Amino acid sequence: MRRILFLSLLAIALAGCAGAEYKDNAAAVARDPRCMDKPATPGQAPAPWCKQEGSTSWTSGKGAKVDFSGKHD
């Protein structure tokens, strides 16, 4: 029981130090009227503005240090 509690607290503490942000443009491409038609020729690439892309950026949380000393400068 103590091991589960310890691992849970450790996971919560570490989760606050990092983050991931996911971006995609699938909804914007689906709304664009220029992207409604498929290319006329088989094998033809779609227009660059109709290409669906996704990306993820990972941050490790190594930002500015926080001063807990209580002193005001």
PDB file of N, CA and C in Angstrom:
ATOM      1  N   MET A   1       0.824  -1.188   0.000  1.00  0.00           N
ATOM      2  CA  MET A   1       0.000   0.000   0.000  1.00  0.00           C
ATOM      3  C   MET A   1       0.871   1.256   0.000  1.00  0.00           C
ATOM      4  N   ARG A   2       1.947   1.222   0.782  1.00  0.00           N
ATOM      5  CA  ARG A   2       2.831   2.385   0.829  1.00  0.00           C
ATOM      6  C   ARG A   2       3.546   2.595  -0.500  1.00  0.00           C
ATOM      7  N   ARG A   3       3.865   1.502  -1.161  1.00  0.00           N
ATOM      8  CA  ARG A   3       4.541   1.617  -2.447  1.00  0.00           C
ATOM      9  C   ARG A   3       3.634   2.288  -3.471  1.00  0.00           C
ATOM     10  N   ILE A   4       2.362   1.921  -3.482  1.00  0.00           N
ATOM     11  CA  ILE A   4       1.412   2.521  -4.420  1.00  0.00           C
ATOM     12  C   ILE A   4       1.249   4.007  -4.124  1.00  0.00           C
ATOM     13  N   LEU A   5       1.153   4.361  -2.850  1.00  0.00           N
ATOM     14  CA  LEU A   5       1.027   5.763  -2.462  1.00  0.00           C
ATOM     15  C   LEU A   5       2.271   6.541  -2.877  1.00  0.00           C
ATOM     16  N   PHE A   6       3.447   5.968  -2.629  1.00  0.00           N
ATOM     17  CA  PHE A   6       4.697   6.625  -3.001  1.00  0.00           C
ATOM     18  C   PHE A   6       4.789   6.824  -4.511  1.00  0.00           C
ATOM     19  N   LEU A   7       4.478   5.797  -5.279  1.00  0.00           N
ATOM     20  CA  LEU A   7       4.543   5.905  -6.737  1.00  0.00           C
ATOM     21  C   LEU A   7       3.525   6.901  -7.269  1.00  0.00           C
ATOM     22  N   SER A   8       2.353   6.951  -6.664  1.00  0.00           N
ATOM     23  CA  SER A   8       1.335   7.914  -7.084  1.00  0.00           C
ATOM     24  C   SER A   8       1.798   9.341  -6.826  1.00  0.00           C
ATOM     25  N   LEU A   9       2.348   9.588  -5.650  1.00  0.00           N
ATOM     26  CA  LEU A   9       2.843  10.927  -5.331  1.00  0.00           C
ATOM     27  C   LEU A   9       4.025  11.308  -6.213  1.00  0.00           C
ATOM     28  N   LEU A  10       4.883  10.358  -6.497  1.00  0.00           N
ATOM     29  CA  LEU A  10       6.015  10.613  -7.380  1.00  0.00           C
ATOM     30  C   LEU A  10       5.539  10.966  -8.792  1.00  0.00           C
ATOM     31  N   ALA A  11       4.567  10.236  -9.299  1.00  0.00           N
ATOM     32  CA  ALA A  11       4.037  10.510 -10.638  1.00  0.00           C
ATOM     33  C   ALA A  11       3.386  11.888 -10.700  1.00  0.00           C
ATOM     34  N   ILE A  12       2.655  12.256  -9.661  1.00  0.00           N
ATOM     35  CA  ILE A  12       2.012  13.572  -9.633  1.00  0.00           C
ATOM     36  C   ILE A  12       3.062  14.677  -9.577  1.00  0.00           C
ATOM     37  N   ALA A  13       4.097  14.485  -8.780  1.00  0.00           N
ATOM     38  CA  ALA A  13       5.151  15.492  -8.669  1.00  0.00           C
ATOM     39  C   ALA A  13       5.900  15.663  -9.985  1.00  0.00           C
ATOM     40  N   LEU A  14       6.201  14.571 -10.644  1.00  0.00           N
ATOM     41  CA  LEU A  14       6.935  14.647 -11.908  1.00  0.00           C
ATOM     42  C   LEU A  14       6.072  15.160 -13.050  1.00  0.00           C
ATOM     43  N   ALA A  15       4.785  14.952 -12.984  1.00  0.00           N
ATOM     44  CA  ALA A  15       3.896  15.411 -14.053  1.00  0.00           C
ATOM     45  C   ALA A  15       3.855  16.927 -14.113  1.00  0.00           C
ATOM     46  N   GLY A  16       4.081  17.588 -13.009  1.00  0.00           N
ATOM     47  CA  GLY A  16       4.076  19.041 -12.994  1.00  0.00           C
ATOM     48  C   GLY A  16       5.321  19.647 -13.608  1.00  0.00           C
ATOM     49  N   CYS A  17       6.334  18.865 -13.872  1.00  0.00           N
ATOM     50  CA  CYS A  17       7.604  19.366 -14.387  1.00  0.00           C
ATOM     51  C   CYS A  17       7.709  19.301 -15.905  1.00  0.00           C
ATOM     52  N   ALA A  18       6.829  18.624 -16.565  1.00  0.00           N
ATOM     53  CA  ALA A  18       6.950  18.455 -18.007  1.00  0.00           C
ATOM     54  C   ALA A  18       5.583  18.579 -18.659  1.00  0.00           C
ATOM     55  N   GLY A  19       5.601  18.766 -19.957  1.00  0.00           N
ATOM     56  CA  GLY A  19       4.341  18.862 -20.676  1.00  0.00           C
ATOM     57  C   GLY A  19       4.548  18.630 -22.156  1.00  0.00           C
ATOM     58  N   ALA A  20       3.472  18.330 -22.825  1.00  0.00           N
ATOM     59  CA  ALA A  20       3.505  18.127 -24.267  1.00  0.00           C
ATOM     60  C   ALA A  20       2.335  18.879 -24.879  1.00  0.00           C
ATOM     61  N   GLU A  21       2.572  19.487 -26.027  1.00  0.00           N
ATOM     62  CA  GLU A  21       1.533  20.227 -26.729  1.00  0.00           C
ATOM     63  C   GLU A  21       1.382  19.632 -28.128  1.00  0.00           C
ATOM     64  N   TYR A  22       0.159  19.287 -28.489  1.00  0.00           N
ATOM     65  CA  TYR A  22      -0.114  18.682 -29.791  1.00  0.00           C
ATOM     66  C   TYR A  22      -0.869  19.678 -30.649  1.00  0.00           C
ATOM     67  N   LYS A  23      -0.439  19.842 -31.876  1.00  0.00           N
ATOM     68  CA  LYS A  23      -1.095  20.748 -32.819  1.00  0.00           C
ATOM     69  C   LYS A  23      -1.406  19.976 -34.093  1.00  0.00           C
ATOM     70  N   ASP A  24      -2.594  20.178 -34.626  1.00  0.00           N
ATOM     71  CA  ASP A  24      -2.900  19.643 -35.951  1.00  0.00           C
ATOM     72  C   ASP A  24      -3.827  20.619 -36.665  1.00  0.00           C
ATOM     73  N   ASN A  25      -3.890  20.481 -37.989  1.00  0.00           N
ATOM     74  CA  ASN A  25      -4.704  21.385 -38.788  1.00  0.00           C
ATOM     75  C   ASN A  25      -5.822  20.651 -39.517  1.00  0.00           C
ATOM     76  N   ALA A  26      -6.216  19.486 -39.044  1.00  0.00           N
ATOM     77  CA  ALA A  26      -7.232  18.686 -39.735  1.00  0.00           C
ATOM     78  C   ALA A  26      -8.573  19.406 -39.791  1.00  0.00           C
ATOM     79  N   ALA A  27      -8.974  20.080 -38.715  1.00  0.00           N
ATOM     80  CA  ALA A  27     -10.260  20.779 -38.701  1.00  0.00           C
ATOM     81  C   ALA A  27     -10.247  21.958 -39.673  1.00  0.00           C
ATOM     82  N   ALA A  28      -9.140  22.684 -39.738  1.00  0.00           N
ATOM     83  CA  ALA A  28      -9.044  23.815 -40.663  1.00  0.00           C
ATOM     84  C   ALA A  28      -9.077  23.338 -42.112  1.00  0.00           C
ATOM     85  N   VAL A  29      -8.421  22.229 -42.403  1.00  0.00           N
ATOM     86  CA  VAL A  29      -8.428  21.677 -43.767  1.00  0.00           C
ATOM     87  C   VAL A  29      -9.829  21.207 -44.134  1.00  0.00           C
ATOM     88  N   ALA A  30     -10.539  20.597 -43.204  1.00  0.00           N
ATOM     89  CA  ALA A  30     -11.891  20.107 -43.484  1.00  0.00           C
ATOM     90  C   ALA A  30     -12.860  21.254 -43.758  1.00  0.00           C
ATOM     91  N   ARG A  31     -12.642  22.425 -43.148  1.00  0.00           N
ATOM     92  CA  ARG A  31     -13.528  23.578 -43.362  1.00  0.00           C
ATOM     93  C   ARG A  31     -13.200  24.353 -44.629  1.00  0.00           C
ATOM     94  N   ASP A  32     -12.005  24.196 -45.164  1.00  0.00           N
ATOM     95  CA  ASP A  32     -11.567  24.976 -46.323  1.00  0.00           C
ATOM     96  C   ASP A  32     -12.271  24.476 -47.583  1.00  0.00           C
ATOM     97  N   PRO A  33     -13.051  25.331 -48.263  1.00  0.00           N
ATOM     98  CA  PRO A  33     -13.762  24.875 -49.468  1.00  0.00           C
ATOM     99  C   PRO A  33     -12.824  24.506 -50.619  1.00  0.00           C
ATOM    100  N   ARG A  34     -11.610  25.030 -50.622  1.00  0.00           N
ATOM    101  CA  ARG A  34     -10.660  24.681 -51.691  1.00  0.00           C
ATOM    102  C   ARG A  34     -10.177  23.242 -51.572  1.00  0.00           C
ATOM    103  N   CYS A  35     -10.392  22.626 -50.412  1.00  0.00           N
ATOM    104  CA  CYS A  35      -9.895  21.269 -50.170  1.00  0.00           C
ATOM    105  C   CYS A  35     -10.993  20.215 -50.287  1.00  0.00           C
ATOM    106  N   MET A  36     -12.179  20.595 -50.740  1.00  0.00           N
ATOM    107  CA  MET A  36     -13.293  19.647 -50.820  1.00  0.00           C
ATOM    108  C   MET A  36     -13.094  18.615 -51.929  1.00  0.00           C
ATOM    109  N   ASP A  37     -12.529  19.038 -53.051  1.00  0.00           N
ATOM    110  CA  ASP A  37     -12.341  18.132 -54.187  1.00  0.00           C
ATOM    111  C   ASP A  37     -11.013  17.398 -54.066  1.00  0.00           C
ATOM    112  N   LYS A  38     -11.031  16.152 -54.466  1.00  0.00           N
ATOM    113  CA  LYS A  38      -9.802  15.361 -54.516  1.00  0.00           C
ATOM    114  C   LYS A  38      -9.050  15.731 -55.799  1.00  0.00           C
ATOM    115  N   PRO A  39      -7.742  15.497 -55.861  1.00  0.00           N
ATOM    116  CA  PRO A  39      -7.007  15.752 -57.102  1.00  0.00           C
ATOM    117  C   PRO A  39      -7.601  14.946 -58.262  1.00  0.00           C
ATOM    118  N   ALA A  40      -7.672  15.568 -59.439  1.00  0.00           N
ATOM    119  CA  ALA A  40      -8.300  14.940 -60.604  1.00  0.00           C
ATOM    120  C   ALA A  40      -7.481  13.763 -61.132  1.00  0.00           C
ATOM    121  N   THR A  41      -6.183  13.855 -61.069  1.00  0.00           N
ATOM    122  CA  THR A  41      -5.312  12.813 -61.584  1.00  0.00           C
ATOM    123  C   THR A  41      -4.875  11.898 -60.440  1.00  0.00           C
ATOM    124  N   PRO A  42      -5.021  10.579 -60.610  1.00  0.00           N
ATOM    125  CA  PRO A  42      -4.553   9.674 -59.556  1.00  0.00           C
ATOM    126  C   PRO A  42      -3.050   9.833 -59.328  1.00  0.00           C
ATOM    127  N   GLY A  43      -2.642   9.888 -58.092  1.00  0.00           N
ATOM    128  CA  GLY A  43      -1.237  10.054 -57.753  1.00  0.00           C
ATOM    129  C   GLY A  43      -0.806  11.500 -57.647  1.00  0.00           C
ATOM    130  N   GLN A  44      -1.686  12.421 -58.032  1.00  0.00           N
ATOM    131  CA  GLN A  44      -1.351  13.837 -57.939  1.00  0.00           C
ATOM    132  C   GLN A  44      -1.395  14.271 -56.471  1.00  0.00           C
ATOM    133  N   ALA A  45      -0.417  15.036 -56.067  1.00  0.00           N
ATOM    134  CA  ALA A  45      -0.356  15.503 -54.678  1.00  0.00           C
ATOM    135  C   ALA A  45      -1.411  16.584 -54.444  1.00  0.00           C
ATOM    136  N   PRO A  46      -2.009  16.609 -53.267  1.00  0.00           N
ATOM    137  CA  PRO A  46      -2.960  17.678 -52.959  1.00  0.00           C
ATOM    138  C   PRO A  46      -2.238  19.019 -52.812  1.00  0.00           C
ATOM    139  N   ALA A  47      -2.992  20.091 -52.850  1.00  0.00           N
ATOM    140  CA  ALA A  47      -2.413  21.424 -52.690  1.00  0.00           C
ATOM    141  C   ALA A  47      -1.741  21.533 -51.317  1.00  0.00           C
ATOM    142  N   PRO A  48      -0.703  22.345 -51.205  1.00  0.00           N
ATOM    143  CA  PRO A  48       0.014  22.450 -49.926  1.00  0.00           C
ATOM    144  C   PRO A  48      -0.877  22.911 -48.775  1.00  0.00           C
ATOM    145  N   TRP A  49      -1.849  23.756 -49.033  1.00  0.00           N
ATOM    146  CA  TRP A  49      -2.730  24.234 -47.963  1.00  0.00           C
ATOM    147  C   TRP A  49      -3.780  23.200 -47.582  1.00  0.00           C
ATOM    148  N   CYS A  50      -3.880  22.102 -48.341  1.00  0.00           N
ATOM    149  CA  CYS A  50      -4.828  21.034 -48.028  1.00  0.00           C
ATOM    150  C   CYS A  50      -4.154  19.831 -47.361  1.00  0.00           C
ATOM    151  N   LYS A  51      -2.881  19.935 -47.088  1.00  0.00           N
ATOM    152  CA  LYS A  51      -2.157  18.828 -46.468  1.00  0.00           C
ATOM    153  C   LYS A  51      -2.410  18.841 -44.962  1.00  0.00           C
ATOM    154  N   GLN A  52      -2.864  17.707 -44.434  1.00  0.00           N
ATOM    155  CA  GLN A  52      -3.110  17.596 -43.000  1.00  0.00           C
ATOM    156  C   GLN A  52      -1.801  17.258 -42.298  1.00  0.00           C
ATOM    157  N   GLU A  53      -1.458  18.070 -41.308  1.00  0.00           N
ATOM    158  CA  GLU A  53      -0.216  17.872 -40.577  1.00  0.00           C
ATOM    159  C   GLU A  53      -0.475  17.925 -39.078  1.00  0.00           C
ATOM    160  N   GLY A  54       0.327  17.219 -38.355  1.00  0.00           N
ATOM    161  CA  GLY A  54       0.269  17.250 -36.897  1.00  0.00           C
ATOM    162  C   GLY A  54       1.674  17.319 -36.334  1.00  0.00           C
ATOM    163  N   SER A  55       1.806  17.963 -35.189  1.00  0.00           N
ATOM    164  CA  SER A  55       3.120  18.059 -34.561  1.00  0.00           C
ATOM    165  C   SER A  55       2.957  18.060 -33.046  1.00  0.00           C
ATOM    166  N   THR A  56       4.002  17.646 -32.387  1.00  0.00           N
ATOM    167  CA  THR A  56       4.021  17.629 -30.929  1.00  0.00           C
ATOM    168  C   THR A  56       5.296  18.299 -30.456  1.00  0.00           C
ATOM    169  N   SER A  57       5.167  19.151 -29.451  1.00  0.00           N
ATOM    170  CA  SER A  57       6.353  19.752 -28.849  1.00  0.00           C
ATOM    171  C   SER A  57       6.401  19.354 -27.381  1.00  0.00           C
ATOM    172  N   TRP A  58       7.566  18.937 -26.929  1.00  0.00           N
ATOM    173  CA  TRP A  58       7.755  18.442 -25.571  1.00  0.00           C
ATOM    174  C   TRP A  58       8.581  19.461 -24.794  1.00  0.00           C
ATOM    175  N   THR A  59       8.128  19.802 -23.600  1.00  0.00           N
ATOM    176  CA  THR A  59       8.888  20.677 -22.721  1.00  0.00           C
ATOM    177  C   THR A  59       9.238  19.904 -21.460  1.00  0.00           C
ATOM    178  N   SER A  60      10.466  20.062 -21.022  1.00  0.00           N
ATOM    179  CA  SER A  60      10.920  19.303 -19.858  1.00  0.00           C
ATOM    180  C   SER A  60      10.720  20.051 -18.553  1.00  0.00           C
ATOM    181  N   GLY A  61      10.285  21.289 -18.606  1.00  0.00           N
ATOM    182  CA  GLY A  61      10.029  22.037 -17.387  1.00  0.00           C
ATOM    183  C   GLY A  61      11.263  22.668 -16.779  1.00  0.00           C
ATOM    184  N   LYS A  62      12.351  22.734 -17.515  1.00  0.00           N
ATOM    185  CA  LYS A  62      13.570  23.352 -16.994  1.00  0.00           C
ATOM    186  C   LYS A  62      13.539  24.843 -17.322  1.00  0.00           C
ATOM    187  N   GLY A  63      12.678  25.564 -16.649  1.00  0.00           N
ATOM    188  CA  GLY A  63      12.531  26.992 -16.877  1.00  0.00           C
ATOM    189  C   GLY A  63      13.242  27.793 -15.802  1.00  0.00           C
ATOM    190  N   ALA A  64      12.704  28.959 -15.511  1.00  0.00           N
ATOM    191  CA  ALA A  64      13.285  29.824 -14.496  1.00  0.00           C
ATOM    192  C   ALA A  64      13.125  29.198 -13.113  1.00  0.00           C
ATOM    193  N   LYS A  65      14.136  29.398 -12.287  1.00  0.00           N
ATOM    194  CA  LYS A  65      14.087  28.844 -10.934  1.00  0.00           C
ATOM    195  C   LYS A  65      13.205  29.721 -10.054  1.00  0.00           C
ATOM    196  N   VAL A  66      12.502  29.102  -9.131  1.00  0.00           N
ATOM    197  CA  VAL A  66      11.618  29.801  -8.212  1.00  0.00           C
ATOM    198  C   VAL A  66      12.342  29.986  -6.888  1.00  0.00           C
ATOM    199  N   ASP A  67      12.284  31.200  -6.338  1.00  0.00           N
ATOM    200  CA  ASP A  67      12.943  31.509  -5.071  1.00  0.00           C
ATOM    201  C   ASP A  67      11.942  31.348  -3.935  1.00  0.00           C
ATOM    202  N   PHE A  68      12.177  30.377  -3.074  1.00  0.00           N
ATOM    203  CA  PHE A  68      11.294  30.116  -1.942  1.00  0.00           C
ATOM    204  C   PHE A  68      11.852  30.686  -0.632  1.00  0.00           C
ATOM    205  N   SER A  69      12.849  31.552  -0.707  1.00  0.00           N
ATOM    206  CA  SER A  69      13.478  32.064   0.509  1.00  0.00           C
ATOM    207  C   SER A  69      12.593  33.056   1.257  1.00  0.00           C
ATOM    208  N   GLY A  70      11.651  33.687   0.586  1.00  0.00           N
ATOM    209  CA  GLY A  70      10.765  34.650   1.236  1.00  0.00           C
ATOM    210  C   GLY A  70      11.335  36.052   1.265  1.00  0.00           C
ATOM    211  N   LYS A  71      12.531  36.254   0.751  1.00  0.00           N
ATOM    212  CA  LYS A  71      13.142  37.586   0.718  1.00  0.00           C
ATOM    213  C   LYS A  71      12.619  38.351  -0.487  1.00  0.00           C
ATOM    214  N   HIS A  72      12.317  39.616  -0.290  1.00  0.00           N
ATOM    215  CA  HIS A  72      11.859  40.471  -1.385  1.00  0.00           C
ATOM    216  C   HIS A  72      13.007  41.384  -1.797  1.00  0.00           C
ATOM    217  N   ASP A  73      13.271  41.456  -3.072  1.00  0.00           N
ATOM    218  CA  ASP A  73      14.361  42.316  -3.566  1.00  0.00           C
ATOM    219  C   ASP A  73      13.873  43.716  -3.791  1.00  0.00           C
TER     220      ASP A  73
END
